Structures are given as structure tokens and as C-alpha cells.
CSV table of C-alpha atoms and ligand atoms in Angstrom, one decimal:
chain,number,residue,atom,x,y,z
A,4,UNK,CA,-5.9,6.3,-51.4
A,5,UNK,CA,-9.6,5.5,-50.2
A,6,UNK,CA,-12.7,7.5,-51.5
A,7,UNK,CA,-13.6,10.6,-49.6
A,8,UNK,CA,-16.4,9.9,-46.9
A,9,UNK,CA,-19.3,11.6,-45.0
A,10,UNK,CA,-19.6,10.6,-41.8
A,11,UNK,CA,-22.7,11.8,-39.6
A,12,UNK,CA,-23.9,11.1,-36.1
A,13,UNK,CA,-26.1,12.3,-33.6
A,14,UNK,CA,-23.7,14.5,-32.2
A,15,UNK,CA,-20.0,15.5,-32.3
A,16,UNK,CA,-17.8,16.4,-29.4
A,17,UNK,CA,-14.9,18.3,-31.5
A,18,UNK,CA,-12.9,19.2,-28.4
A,19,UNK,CA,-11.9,22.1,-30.1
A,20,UNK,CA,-12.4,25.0,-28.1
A,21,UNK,CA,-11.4,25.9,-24.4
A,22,UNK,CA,-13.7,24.6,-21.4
A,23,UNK,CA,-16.0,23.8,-24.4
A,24,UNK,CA,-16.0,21.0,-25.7
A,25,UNK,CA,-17.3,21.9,-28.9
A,26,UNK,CA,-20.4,20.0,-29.0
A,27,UNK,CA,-22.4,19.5,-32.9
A,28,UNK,CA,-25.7,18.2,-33.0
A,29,UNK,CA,-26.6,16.2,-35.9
A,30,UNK,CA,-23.3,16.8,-37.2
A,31,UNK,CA,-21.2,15.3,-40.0
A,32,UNK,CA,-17.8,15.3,-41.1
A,33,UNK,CA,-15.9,14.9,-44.5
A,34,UNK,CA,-13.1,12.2,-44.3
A,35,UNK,CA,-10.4,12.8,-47.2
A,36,UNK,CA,-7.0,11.9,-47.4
A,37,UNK,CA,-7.1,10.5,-44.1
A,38,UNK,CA,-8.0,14.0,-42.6
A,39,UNK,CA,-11.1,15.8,-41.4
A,40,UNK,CA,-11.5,18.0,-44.8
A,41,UNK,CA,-15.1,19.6,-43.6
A,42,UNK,CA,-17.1,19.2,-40.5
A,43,UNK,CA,-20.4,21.0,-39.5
A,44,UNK,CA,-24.3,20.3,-39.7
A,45,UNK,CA,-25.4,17.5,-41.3
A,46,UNK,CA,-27.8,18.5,-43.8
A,47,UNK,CA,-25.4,21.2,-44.9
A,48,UNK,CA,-22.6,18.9,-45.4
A,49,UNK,CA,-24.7,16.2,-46.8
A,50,UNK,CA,-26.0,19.1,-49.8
A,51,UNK,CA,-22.7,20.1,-50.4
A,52,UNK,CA,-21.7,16.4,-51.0
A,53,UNK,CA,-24.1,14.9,-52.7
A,54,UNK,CA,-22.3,12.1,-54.5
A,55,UNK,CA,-20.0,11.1,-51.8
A,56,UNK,CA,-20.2,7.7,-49.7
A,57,UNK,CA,-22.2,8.3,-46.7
A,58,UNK,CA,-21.8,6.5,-43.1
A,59,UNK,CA,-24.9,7.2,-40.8
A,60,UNK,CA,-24.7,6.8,-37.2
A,61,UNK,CA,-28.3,8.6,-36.2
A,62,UNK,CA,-28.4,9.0,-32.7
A,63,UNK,CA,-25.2,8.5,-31.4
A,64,UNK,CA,-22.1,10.4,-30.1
A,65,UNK,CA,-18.7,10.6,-32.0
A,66,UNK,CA,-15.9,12.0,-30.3
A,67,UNK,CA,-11.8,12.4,-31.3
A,68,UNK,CA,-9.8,8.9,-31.0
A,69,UNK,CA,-8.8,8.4,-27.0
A,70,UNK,CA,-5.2,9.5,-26.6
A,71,UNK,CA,-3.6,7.4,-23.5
A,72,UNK,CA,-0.3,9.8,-22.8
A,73,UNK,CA,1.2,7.5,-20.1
A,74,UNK,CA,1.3,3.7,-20.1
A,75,UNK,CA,4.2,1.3,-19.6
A,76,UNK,CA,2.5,-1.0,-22.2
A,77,UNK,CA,5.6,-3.0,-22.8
A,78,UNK,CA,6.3,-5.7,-20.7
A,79,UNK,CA,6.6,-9.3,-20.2
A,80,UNK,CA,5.6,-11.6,-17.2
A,81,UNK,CA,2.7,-11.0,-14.8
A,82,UNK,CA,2.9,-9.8,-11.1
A,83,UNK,CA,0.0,-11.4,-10.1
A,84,UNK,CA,1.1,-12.6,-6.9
A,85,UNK,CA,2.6,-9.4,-5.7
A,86,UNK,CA,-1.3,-8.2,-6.5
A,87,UNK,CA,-2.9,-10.8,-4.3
A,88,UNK,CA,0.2,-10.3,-1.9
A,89,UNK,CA,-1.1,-6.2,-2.1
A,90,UNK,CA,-4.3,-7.0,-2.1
A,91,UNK,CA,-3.8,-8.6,1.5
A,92,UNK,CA,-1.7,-5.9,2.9
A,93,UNK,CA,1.4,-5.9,1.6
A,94,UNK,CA,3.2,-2.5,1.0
A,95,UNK,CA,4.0,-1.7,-2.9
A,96,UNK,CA,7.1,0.0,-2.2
A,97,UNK,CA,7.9,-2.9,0.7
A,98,UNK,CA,7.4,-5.2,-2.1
A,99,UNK,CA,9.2,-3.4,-4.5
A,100,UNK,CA,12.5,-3.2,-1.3
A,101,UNK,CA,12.4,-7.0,-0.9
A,102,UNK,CA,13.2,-7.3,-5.0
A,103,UNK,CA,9.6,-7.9,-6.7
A,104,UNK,CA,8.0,-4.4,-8.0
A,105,UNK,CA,9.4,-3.2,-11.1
A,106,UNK,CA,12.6,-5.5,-11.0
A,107,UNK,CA,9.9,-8.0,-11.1
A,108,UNK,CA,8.9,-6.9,-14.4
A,109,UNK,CA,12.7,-6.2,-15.5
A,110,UNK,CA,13.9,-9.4,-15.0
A,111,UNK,CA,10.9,-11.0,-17.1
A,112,UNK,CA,11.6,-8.3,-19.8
A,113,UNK,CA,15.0,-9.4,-19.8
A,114,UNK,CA,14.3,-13.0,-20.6
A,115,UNK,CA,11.8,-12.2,-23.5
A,116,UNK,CA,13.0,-11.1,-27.2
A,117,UNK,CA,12.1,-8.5,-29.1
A,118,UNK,CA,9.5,-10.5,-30.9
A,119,UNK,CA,7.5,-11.8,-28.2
A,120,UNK,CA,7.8,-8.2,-26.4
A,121,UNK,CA,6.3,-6.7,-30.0
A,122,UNK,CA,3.5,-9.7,-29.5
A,123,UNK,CA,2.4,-8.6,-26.3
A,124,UNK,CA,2.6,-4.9,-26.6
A,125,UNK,CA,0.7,-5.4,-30.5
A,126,UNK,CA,-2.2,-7.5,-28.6
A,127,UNK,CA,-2.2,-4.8,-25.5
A,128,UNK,CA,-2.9,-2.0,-28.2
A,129,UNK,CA,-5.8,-4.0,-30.2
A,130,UNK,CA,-7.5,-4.2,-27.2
A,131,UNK,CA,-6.8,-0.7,-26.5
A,132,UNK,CA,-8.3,0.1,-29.8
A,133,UNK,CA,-11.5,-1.7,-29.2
A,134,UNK,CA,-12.1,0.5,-26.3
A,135,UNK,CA,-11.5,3.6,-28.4
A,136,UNK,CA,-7.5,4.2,-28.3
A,137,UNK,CA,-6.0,5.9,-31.6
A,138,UNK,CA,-3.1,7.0,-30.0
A,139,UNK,CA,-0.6,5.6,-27.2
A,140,UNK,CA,2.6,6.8,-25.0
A,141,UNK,CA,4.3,3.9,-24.2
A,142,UNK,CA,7.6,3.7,-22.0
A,143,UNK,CA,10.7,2.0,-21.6
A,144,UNK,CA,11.7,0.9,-18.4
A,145,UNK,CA,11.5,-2.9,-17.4
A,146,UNK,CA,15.1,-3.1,-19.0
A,147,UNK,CA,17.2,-1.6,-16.6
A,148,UNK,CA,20.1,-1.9,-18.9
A,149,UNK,CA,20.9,-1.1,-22.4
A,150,UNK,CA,20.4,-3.6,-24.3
A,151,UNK,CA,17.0,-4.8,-22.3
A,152,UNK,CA,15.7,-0.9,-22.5
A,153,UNK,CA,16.7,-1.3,-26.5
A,154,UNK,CA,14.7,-3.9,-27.0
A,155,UNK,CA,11.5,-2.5,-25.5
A,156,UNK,CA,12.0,0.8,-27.2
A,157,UNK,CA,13.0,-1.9,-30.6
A,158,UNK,CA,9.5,-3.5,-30.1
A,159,UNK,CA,7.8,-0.2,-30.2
A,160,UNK,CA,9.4,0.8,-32.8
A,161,UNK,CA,8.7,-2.6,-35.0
A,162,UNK,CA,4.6,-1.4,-34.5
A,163,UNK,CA,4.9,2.4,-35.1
A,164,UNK,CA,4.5,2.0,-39.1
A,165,UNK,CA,1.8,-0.4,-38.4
A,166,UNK,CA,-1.6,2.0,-39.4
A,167,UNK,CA,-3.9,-0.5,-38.2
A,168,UNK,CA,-2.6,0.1,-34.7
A,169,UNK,CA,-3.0,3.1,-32.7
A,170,UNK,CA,-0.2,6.0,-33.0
A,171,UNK,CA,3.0,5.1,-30.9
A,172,UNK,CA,4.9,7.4,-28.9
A,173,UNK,CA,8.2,6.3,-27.3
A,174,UNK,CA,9.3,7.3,-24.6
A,175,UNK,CA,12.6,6.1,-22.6
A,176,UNK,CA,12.4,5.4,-18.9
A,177,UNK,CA,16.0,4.1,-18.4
A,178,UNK,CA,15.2,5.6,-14.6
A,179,UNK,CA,12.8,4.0,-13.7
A,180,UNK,CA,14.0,1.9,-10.5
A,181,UNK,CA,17.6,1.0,-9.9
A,182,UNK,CA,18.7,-2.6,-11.6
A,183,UNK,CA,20.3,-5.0,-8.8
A,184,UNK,CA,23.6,-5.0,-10.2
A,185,UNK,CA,24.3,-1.5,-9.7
A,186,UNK,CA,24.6,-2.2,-6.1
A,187,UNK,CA,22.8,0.8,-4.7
A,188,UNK,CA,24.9,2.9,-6.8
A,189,UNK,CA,21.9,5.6,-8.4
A,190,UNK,CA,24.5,8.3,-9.7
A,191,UNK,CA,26.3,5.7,-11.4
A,192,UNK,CA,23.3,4.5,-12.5
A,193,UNK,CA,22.5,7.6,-14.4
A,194,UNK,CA,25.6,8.0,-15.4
A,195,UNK,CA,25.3,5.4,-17.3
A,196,UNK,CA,21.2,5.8,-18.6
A,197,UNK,CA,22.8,9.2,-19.9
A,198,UNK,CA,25.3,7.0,-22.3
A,199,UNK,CA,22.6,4.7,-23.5
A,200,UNK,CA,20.9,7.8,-24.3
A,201,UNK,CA,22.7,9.3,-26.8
A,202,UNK,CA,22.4,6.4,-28.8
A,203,UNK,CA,18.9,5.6,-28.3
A,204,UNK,CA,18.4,9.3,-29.4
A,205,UNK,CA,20.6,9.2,-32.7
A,206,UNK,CA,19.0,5.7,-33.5
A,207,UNK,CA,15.5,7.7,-33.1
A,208,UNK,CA,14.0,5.2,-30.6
A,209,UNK,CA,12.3,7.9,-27.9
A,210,UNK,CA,10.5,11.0,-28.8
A,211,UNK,CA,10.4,11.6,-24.8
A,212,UNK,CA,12.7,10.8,-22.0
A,213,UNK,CA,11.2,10.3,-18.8
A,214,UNK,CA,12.6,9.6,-15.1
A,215,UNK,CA,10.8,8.1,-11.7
A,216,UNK,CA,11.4,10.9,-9.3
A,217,UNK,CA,10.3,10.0,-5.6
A,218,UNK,CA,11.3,9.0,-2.1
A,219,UNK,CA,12.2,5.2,-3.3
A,220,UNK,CA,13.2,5.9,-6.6
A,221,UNK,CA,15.3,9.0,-8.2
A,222,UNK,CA,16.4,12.1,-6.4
A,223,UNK,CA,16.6,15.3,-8.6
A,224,UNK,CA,20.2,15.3,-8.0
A,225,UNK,CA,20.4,11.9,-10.0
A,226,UNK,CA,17.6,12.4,-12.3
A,227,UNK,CA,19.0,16.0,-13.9
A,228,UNK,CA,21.9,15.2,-16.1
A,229,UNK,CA,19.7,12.6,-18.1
A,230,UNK,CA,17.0,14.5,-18.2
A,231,UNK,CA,18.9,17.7,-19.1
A,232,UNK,CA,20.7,16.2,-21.9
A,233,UNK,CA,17.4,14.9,-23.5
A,234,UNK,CA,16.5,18.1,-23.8
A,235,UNK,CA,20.2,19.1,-25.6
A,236,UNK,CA,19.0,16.1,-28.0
A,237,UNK,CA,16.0,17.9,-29.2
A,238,UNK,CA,14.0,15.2,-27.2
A,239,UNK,CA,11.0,16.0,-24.7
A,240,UNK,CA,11.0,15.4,-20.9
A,241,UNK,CA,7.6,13.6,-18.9
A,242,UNK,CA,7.9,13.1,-15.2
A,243,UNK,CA,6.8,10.8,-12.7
A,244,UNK,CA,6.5,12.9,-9.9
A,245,UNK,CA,5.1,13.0,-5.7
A,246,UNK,CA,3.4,9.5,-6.3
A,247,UNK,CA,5.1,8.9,-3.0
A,248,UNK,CA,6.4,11.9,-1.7
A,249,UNK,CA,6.9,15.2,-3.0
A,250,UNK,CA,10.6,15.3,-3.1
A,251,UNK,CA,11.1,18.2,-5.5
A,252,UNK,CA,10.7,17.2,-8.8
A,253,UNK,CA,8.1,19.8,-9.9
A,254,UNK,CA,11.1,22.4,-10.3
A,255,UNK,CA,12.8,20.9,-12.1
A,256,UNK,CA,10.1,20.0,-14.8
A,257,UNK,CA,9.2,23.4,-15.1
A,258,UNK,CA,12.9,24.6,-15.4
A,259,UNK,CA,13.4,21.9,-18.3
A,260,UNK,CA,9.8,22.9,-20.1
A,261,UNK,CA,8.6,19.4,-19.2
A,262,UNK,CA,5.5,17.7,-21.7
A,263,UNK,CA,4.2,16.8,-18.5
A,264,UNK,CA,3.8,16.0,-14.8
A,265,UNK,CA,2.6,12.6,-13.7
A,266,UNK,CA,0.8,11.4,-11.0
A,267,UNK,CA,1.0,14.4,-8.0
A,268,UNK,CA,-0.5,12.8,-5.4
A,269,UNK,CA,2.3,14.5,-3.2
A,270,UNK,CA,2.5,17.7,-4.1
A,271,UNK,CA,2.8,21.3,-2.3
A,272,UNK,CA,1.0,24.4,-3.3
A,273,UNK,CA,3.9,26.2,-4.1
A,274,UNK,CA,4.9,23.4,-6.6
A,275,UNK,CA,2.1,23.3,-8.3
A,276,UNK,CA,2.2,27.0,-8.4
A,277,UNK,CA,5.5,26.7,-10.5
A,278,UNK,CA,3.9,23.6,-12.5
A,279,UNK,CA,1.1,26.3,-13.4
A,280,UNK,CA,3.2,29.2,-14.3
A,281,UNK,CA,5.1,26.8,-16.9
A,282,UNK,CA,1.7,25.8,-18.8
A,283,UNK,CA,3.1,22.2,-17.5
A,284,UNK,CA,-0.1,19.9,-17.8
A,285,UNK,CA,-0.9,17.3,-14.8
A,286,UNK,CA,-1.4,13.7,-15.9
A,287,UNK,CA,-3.4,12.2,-13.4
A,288,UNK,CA,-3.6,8.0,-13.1
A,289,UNK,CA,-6.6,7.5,-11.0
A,290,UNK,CA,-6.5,3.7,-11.5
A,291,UNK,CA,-3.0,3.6,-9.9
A,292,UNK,CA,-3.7,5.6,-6.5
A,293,UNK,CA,-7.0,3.5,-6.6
A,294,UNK,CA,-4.7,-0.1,-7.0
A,295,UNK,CA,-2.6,1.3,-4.2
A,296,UNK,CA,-5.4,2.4,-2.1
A,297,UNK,CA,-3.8,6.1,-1.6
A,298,UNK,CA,-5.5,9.3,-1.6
A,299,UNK,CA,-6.6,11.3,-4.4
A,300,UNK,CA,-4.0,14.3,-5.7
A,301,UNK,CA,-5.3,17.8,-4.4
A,302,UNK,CA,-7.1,18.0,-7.1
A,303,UNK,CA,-9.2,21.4,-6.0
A,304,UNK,CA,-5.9,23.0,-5.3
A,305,UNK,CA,-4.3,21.7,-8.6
A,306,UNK,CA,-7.3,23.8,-10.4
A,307,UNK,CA,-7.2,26.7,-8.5
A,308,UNK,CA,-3.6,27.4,-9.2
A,309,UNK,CA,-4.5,27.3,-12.9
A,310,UNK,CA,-3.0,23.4,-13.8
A,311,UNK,CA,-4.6,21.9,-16.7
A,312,UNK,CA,-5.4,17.8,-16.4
A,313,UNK,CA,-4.8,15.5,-18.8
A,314,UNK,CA,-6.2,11.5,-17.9
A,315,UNK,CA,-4.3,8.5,-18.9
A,316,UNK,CA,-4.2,4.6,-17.8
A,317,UNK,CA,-0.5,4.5,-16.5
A,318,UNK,CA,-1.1,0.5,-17.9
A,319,UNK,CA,1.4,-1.4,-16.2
A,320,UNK,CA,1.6,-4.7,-14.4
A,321,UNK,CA,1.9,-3.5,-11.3
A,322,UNK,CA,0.7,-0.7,-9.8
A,323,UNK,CA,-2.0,-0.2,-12.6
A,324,UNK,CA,-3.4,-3.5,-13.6
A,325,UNK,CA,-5.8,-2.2,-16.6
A,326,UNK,CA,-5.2,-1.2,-20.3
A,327,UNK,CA,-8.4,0.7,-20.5
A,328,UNK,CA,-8.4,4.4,-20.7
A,329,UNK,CA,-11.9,4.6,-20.1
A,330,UNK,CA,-11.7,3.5,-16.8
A,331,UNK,CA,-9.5,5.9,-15.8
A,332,UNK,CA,-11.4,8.2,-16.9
A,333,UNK,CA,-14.5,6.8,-15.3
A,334,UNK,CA,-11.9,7.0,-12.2
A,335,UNK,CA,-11.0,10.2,-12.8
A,336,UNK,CA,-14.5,11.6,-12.4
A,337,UNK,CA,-16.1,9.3,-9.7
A,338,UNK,CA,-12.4,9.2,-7.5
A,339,UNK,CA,-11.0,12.8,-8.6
A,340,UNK,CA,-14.2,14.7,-9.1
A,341,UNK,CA,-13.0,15.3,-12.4
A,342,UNK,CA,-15.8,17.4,-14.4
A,343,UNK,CA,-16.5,15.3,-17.7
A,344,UNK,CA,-15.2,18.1,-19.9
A,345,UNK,CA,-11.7,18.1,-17.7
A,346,UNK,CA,-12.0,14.1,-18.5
A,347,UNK,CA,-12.8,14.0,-22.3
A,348,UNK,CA,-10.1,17.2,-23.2
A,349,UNK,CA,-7.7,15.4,-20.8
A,350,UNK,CA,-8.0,12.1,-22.7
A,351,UNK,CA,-8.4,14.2,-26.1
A,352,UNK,CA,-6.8,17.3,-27.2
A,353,UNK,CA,-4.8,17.9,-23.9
A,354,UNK,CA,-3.3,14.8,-24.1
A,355,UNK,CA,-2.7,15.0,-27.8
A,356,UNK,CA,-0.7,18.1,-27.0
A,357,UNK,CA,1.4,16.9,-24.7
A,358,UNK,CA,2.2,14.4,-26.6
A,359,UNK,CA,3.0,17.0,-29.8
A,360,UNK,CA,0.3,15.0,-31.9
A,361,UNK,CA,-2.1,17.1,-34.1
A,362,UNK,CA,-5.0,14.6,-33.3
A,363,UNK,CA,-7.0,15.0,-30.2
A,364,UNK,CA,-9.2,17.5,-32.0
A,365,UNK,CA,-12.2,17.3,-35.1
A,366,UNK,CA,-11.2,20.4,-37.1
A,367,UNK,CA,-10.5,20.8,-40.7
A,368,UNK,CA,-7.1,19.7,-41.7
A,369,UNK,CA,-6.3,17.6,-38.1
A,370,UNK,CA,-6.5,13.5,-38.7
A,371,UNK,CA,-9.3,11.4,-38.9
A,372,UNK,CA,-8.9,10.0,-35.5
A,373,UNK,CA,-12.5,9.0,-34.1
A,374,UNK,CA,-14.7,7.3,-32.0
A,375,UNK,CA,-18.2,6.5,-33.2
A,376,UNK,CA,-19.9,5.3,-29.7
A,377,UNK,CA,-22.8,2.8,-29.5
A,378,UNK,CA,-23.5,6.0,-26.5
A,379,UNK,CA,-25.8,9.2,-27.2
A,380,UNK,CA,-24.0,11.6,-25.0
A,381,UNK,CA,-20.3,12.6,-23.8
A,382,UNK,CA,-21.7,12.2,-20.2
A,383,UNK,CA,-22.1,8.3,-20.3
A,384,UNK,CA,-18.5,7.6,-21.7
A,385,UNK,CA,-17.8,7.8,-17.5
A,386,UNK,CA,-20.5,5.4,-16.6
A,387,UNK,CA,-21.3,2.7,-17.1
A,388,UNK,CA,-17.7,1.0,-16.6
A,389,UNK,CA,-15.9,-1.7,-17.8
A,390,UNK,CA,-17.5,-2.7,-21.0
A,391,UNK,CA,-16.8,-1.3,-24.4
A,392,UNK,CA,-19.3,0.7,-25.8
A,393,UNK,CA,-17.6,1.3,-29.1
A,394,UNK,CA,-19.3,1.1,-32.7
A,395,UNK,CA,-15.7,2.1,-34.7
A,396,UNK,CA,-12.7,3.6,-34.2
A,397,UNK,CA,-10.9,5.3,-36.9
A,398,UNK,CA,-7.0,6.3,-37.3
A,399,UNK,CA,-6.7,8.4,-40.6
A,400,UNK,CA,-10.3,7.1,-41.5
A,401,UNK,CA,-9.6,4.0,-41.5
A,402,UNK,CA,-10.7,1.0,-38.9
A,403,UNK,CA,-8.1,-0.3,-36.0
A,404,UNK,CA,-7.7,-3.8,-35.7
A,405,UNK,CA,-9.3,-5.2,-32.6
A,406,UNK,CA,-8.7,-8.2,-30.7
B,6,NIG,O1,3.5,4.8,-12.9
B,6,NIG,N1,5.7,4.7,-10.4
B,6,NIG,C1,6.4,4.2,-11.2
B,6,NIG,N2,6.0,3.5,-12.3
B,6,NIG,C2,4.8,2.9,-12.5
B,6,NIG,C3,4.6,1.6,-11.8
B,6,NIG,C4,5.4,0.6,-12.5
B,6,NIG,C5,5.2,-0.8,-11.9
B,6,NIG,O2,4.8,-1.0,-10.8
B,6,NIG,O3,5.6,-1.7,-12.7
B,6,NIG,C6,3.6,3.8,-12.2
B,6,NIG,O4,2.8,3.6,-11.3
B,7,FE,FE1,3.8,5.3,-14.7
């Protein structure tokens, strides 16, 4: 076990509390154990620990590790000319009718192995780490049949006891678009997602179940058995929902005590009334509606009824083409009007919750999950884009691995 540590910067966002974000000027915290075990004003920590290793980072912002609650950072292949193809007109879910989209992706997925899926995904999350990532939700769903959904859930798995990696979470996406030998055939389909579940369950392979729920995917007819009997499993329930068309999904999150909600662009009042009323956060993937060049989610209306957002990258080869949370974030403010508290909590402690992870937050007793920033203020993590401006990133107090 490492040597406690006293870590101080210029200021610390805690995300701790509410709206606020918790702010600390020349703060420091304690690192023991791999937890935060004291955190306050520098001076004040620094005479209480006199004897204890210092790191000084005068001048600059630290904030929790970036929490990225909905990629698809498991895949294989590259749809690179369906992007050029989009780019030029071409209709995503037109693309995705004619047999490219996601069955792009699944047939790819089928061809690799296990160890060249773990490859991939293990260089996908350094570089996530080297733009501040501690923590990462990634999904199933370029299988399309047991054995191909195992092995992406297997290949997560192979990196979750890996502590120089961010923090996995699995999730299984078994309905994610319908494979081509079902033959049109969606109940049977589920029918069938629901059997690979109970053994992707009782081998401990998903911590979340989560199902595609729109006009050209699943109906909420097709999608409820599987996602019902996740819950009977003990296991949690995210939701693509209204990325297309709002075609009813939102009730039945809130009847099955969803994690989450994701994407909304389609999505009535009324809906997100219900959404509200069951403390159901809204992910919201900026960089996707922005690669398919649709409108924003209401977001105004979203707020007023009381929804909470959470940010994410919704990485993916297709309709997101980015691993980097921090530009969806940057998205999420310039395309979303997201203020820059909603952006940090939703990348932080609201996506840590939804997520059931205790990091998210700098308090005493949560992990050492952190970001020192080479930035003096929470404000210019949304701007400038595309270039990392991280010093270190810390899980449990100790430094990722970056490319
Ligand atoms: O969140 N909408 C469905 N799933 C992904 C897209 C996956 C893909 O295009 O490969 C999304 O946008
Ligand atoms: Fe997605």
C-alpha cells in the first residue's frame, strides 16, 4: 500500500453539493488507502500533515475523475465510409435499412476474438484516460448473438481488474438492432436476448441491461420482457430512447426504475413529466445529434419539468465518431446550452450515480478519482476543444496509463 499523500491545487471543484459545485480555493486533499481521507484549505491540511509527501499544483484546477456513463467502446472494424457516405447526404437510418449501421459493426465484431476486441477497447480507454476518464460504461451490442455479445462483454471483463485503466461498467445491449438472420423476426429476437441473459447475468458479465428503443429499432412491446427480467436478476436497466422518434419508451423506464434515459431528442412533455417524477436522470450525447446533424433535445423543457442531465460520449463508430468526453461536454454547453455546472455534475457525480459508483465526488471516504488540469478554472474545461489539457489523472491515487 502507497504512502499517504497531500495533494494541493489552486482550486478544487468537489461536486459535492446540489447546483454547487463545491468550489475550494487553494485547497488540498489527503490521499490514503486509495481514498480521499481529508480535504479542505491548504494551509490547514498542510499543518495538520506536516510530515507527509506533498504534490503541489499552484494555480490550477482539480476536479473528480470524468465519468463517461454511455459509450459502445467495444468494437471492431471502422465505418468510415458510411461517414463520408453521411457526410454527403446519406440517411443514418437509410444506411443502417440497406445493411451497413450497426450490422456494420456486428459483423466486424463477429470476425474479431476476444483478444483483439480486449486490444482495442484497452487502447480506446488509455486514451480516454489521457483526457481525464477514471471511469467508463461500456456496452454490448455489435454481437447480435450470444456468443458475439459474450465475447464483447468477455473483453470487458478481461480489463475490469486492470487498476491502471479506468473503472468498467458493463452493460449488455443484446437489443441493440435486429441481426440478419432473424429475418425480421424482433419478438423472437428478444425471445431469445432474454435466454442469453440469464447466463450473462449468473456468469456476472453486465451490471446493466440496456435496449435501443425507437421507430427503426425496438418497440416497447419487444423490448419489456428483457428488460423486465434484468430487473428480476438484481441487474439495472439504461435506455436508449426518442433518438428518432418518441415511440414510448419513457414509461416504461420509469415503471422499471431505469439508471437512466438516453439521448431524448424525441421526447413529449408529458414523458418527461413521468421521467422527472421517477428521479430518472437524462443522458444527453450531444456529439451524436451533432454527427447526425439533428436538433438538439428540448432541453429548456427537460429542466423545467425538473430532469436532472448527466453528459456522456455515446463513443461508437458510427453515429458518434469520438472517444472524448470533453467534447461532449464542450457540445453539451455550446449545442445544448448546458450551464457548466449541469456539464461538470453531469460528467461527475450525476453520472457516477447512475452508474452506482461512489466516485464522482471529493469527500472524505469517496475514491481518489481525480483530475489535476494544466486549466485554472472549471469554466475552460468547455473551451478550448479538442486538445487535452490534462496534468494527471488519478484512480485510487494512483496514475492511469495513457497512450
Ligand atoms: O447511441 N442509437 C443506437 N446506438 C448508438 C449508435 C450505434 C452505432 O451507430 O453503431 C447510439 O447512437
Ligand atoms: Fe448509444
Amino acid at each position: 500500500m502507497s504512502q499517504p499523500k497531500l495533494l494541493s491545487a489552486g482550486r478544487i471543484v468537489t461536486c459535492e453539493d446540489g447546483v454547487d459545485l463545491g468550489a475550494i480555493d487553494d485547497g488540498a486533499l489527503l490521499i490514503d488507502g486509495g481514498l480521499v481521507a481529508a480535504i479542505g484549505d491548504r494551509e490547514q491540511l498542510l499543518a495538520a500533515h506536516p510530515d507527509v509527501e506533498h504534490e503541489a499544483h499552484p494555480g490550477v484546477l482539480v476536479t473528480p475523475g470524468l465519468i463517461d456513463a454511455h459509450t459502445h467502446a467495444v468494437w471492431a472494424g471502422s465505418r468510415a465510409s458510411e461517414y463520408a457516405m453521411r457526410m454527403a447526404g446519406a440517411d443514418y437510418e437509410q444506411i443502417a435499412e440497406a445493411g451497413g449501421g450497426i450490422v456494420a459493426s456486428m459483423r466486424a465484431v463477429r470476425e474479431a476474438t476476444v483478444t483483439s476486441l480486449r486490444d482495442d477497447l484497452e487502447a480506446r480507454l488509455r486514451r480516454m484516460a489521457s483526457l481525464g476518464v477514471t471511469t467508463v460504461e461500456v456496452k454490448s451490442g455489435y454481437g447480435l448473438d450470444e456468443e458475439n455479445e459474450r465475447k464483447q462483454l468477455e473483453a470487458i471483463g478481461a480489463l475490469r481488474s486492470r487498476d491502471d485503466l479506468p473503472a468498467l461498467v458493463p452493460t449488455f445491449l443484446g437489443m441493440h438492432a435486429l441481426p440478419p438472420e432473424a429475418q425480421g423476426d424482433k419478438l423472437g429476437y428478444a425471445t431469445r436476448c432474454k435466454q442469453w441473459l440469464e447466463r450473462i447475468a449468473a456468469d456476472g458479465l453486465a451490471e446493466y441491461v440496456d435496449a435501443y428503443i425507437d421507430r427503426s429499432a425496438f418497440s416497447v412491446v419487444e423490448a419489456r420482457p428483457v428488460l423486465e427480467r434484468a430487473r428480476e436478476l438484481g441487474l439495472g436497466v439504461r435506455l436508449h430512447i426518442g433518438q428518432f422518434a418518441d415511440v414510448g419508451g419513457a414509461k416504461l423506464a420509469a415503471l422499471l426504475q431505469a439508471a437512466s434515459v438516453d439521448h431524448l431528442e424525441h421526447i413529449s412533455e408529458q414523458a418527461a413529466e413521468a421521467l422527472a417524477e421517477a428521479a430518472i436522470p437524462a443522458v444527453m450525447l450531444p456529439v451524436a445529434s451533432f454527427s447526425l446533424n439533428q436538433a438538439p433535445p428540448p432541453v429548456e423543457m427537460l429542466r423545467r419539468v425538473g430532469m436532472r442531465f448527466i453528459v456522456a460520449s455515446d463513443a461508437n463508430p458510427g453515429s458518434a465518431p469520438t472517444e472524448s468526453l470533453p467534447l461532449a461536454m464542450a457540445f453539451a454547453a455550446r449545442l445544448y446550452g448546458l450551464s457548466v455546472d449541469e456539464v461538470l455534475l453531469g460528467a461527475t457525480r450525476r453520472a457516477a450515480a447512475s452508474l452506482g459508483s461512489e466516485a464522482g465526488v471529493l469527500r472524505v471516504g469517496a475514491p481518489a478519482d481525480l483530475v489535476v488540469w494544466d486549466l485554472s478554472h472549471e469554466r475552460e474545461i468547455i473551451q478550448p476543444w479538442g486538445s487535452s489539457r490534462v496534468r494527471r489523472v488519478l484512480r485510487s491515487g494512483r496514475p492511469l496509463s495513457r497512450p
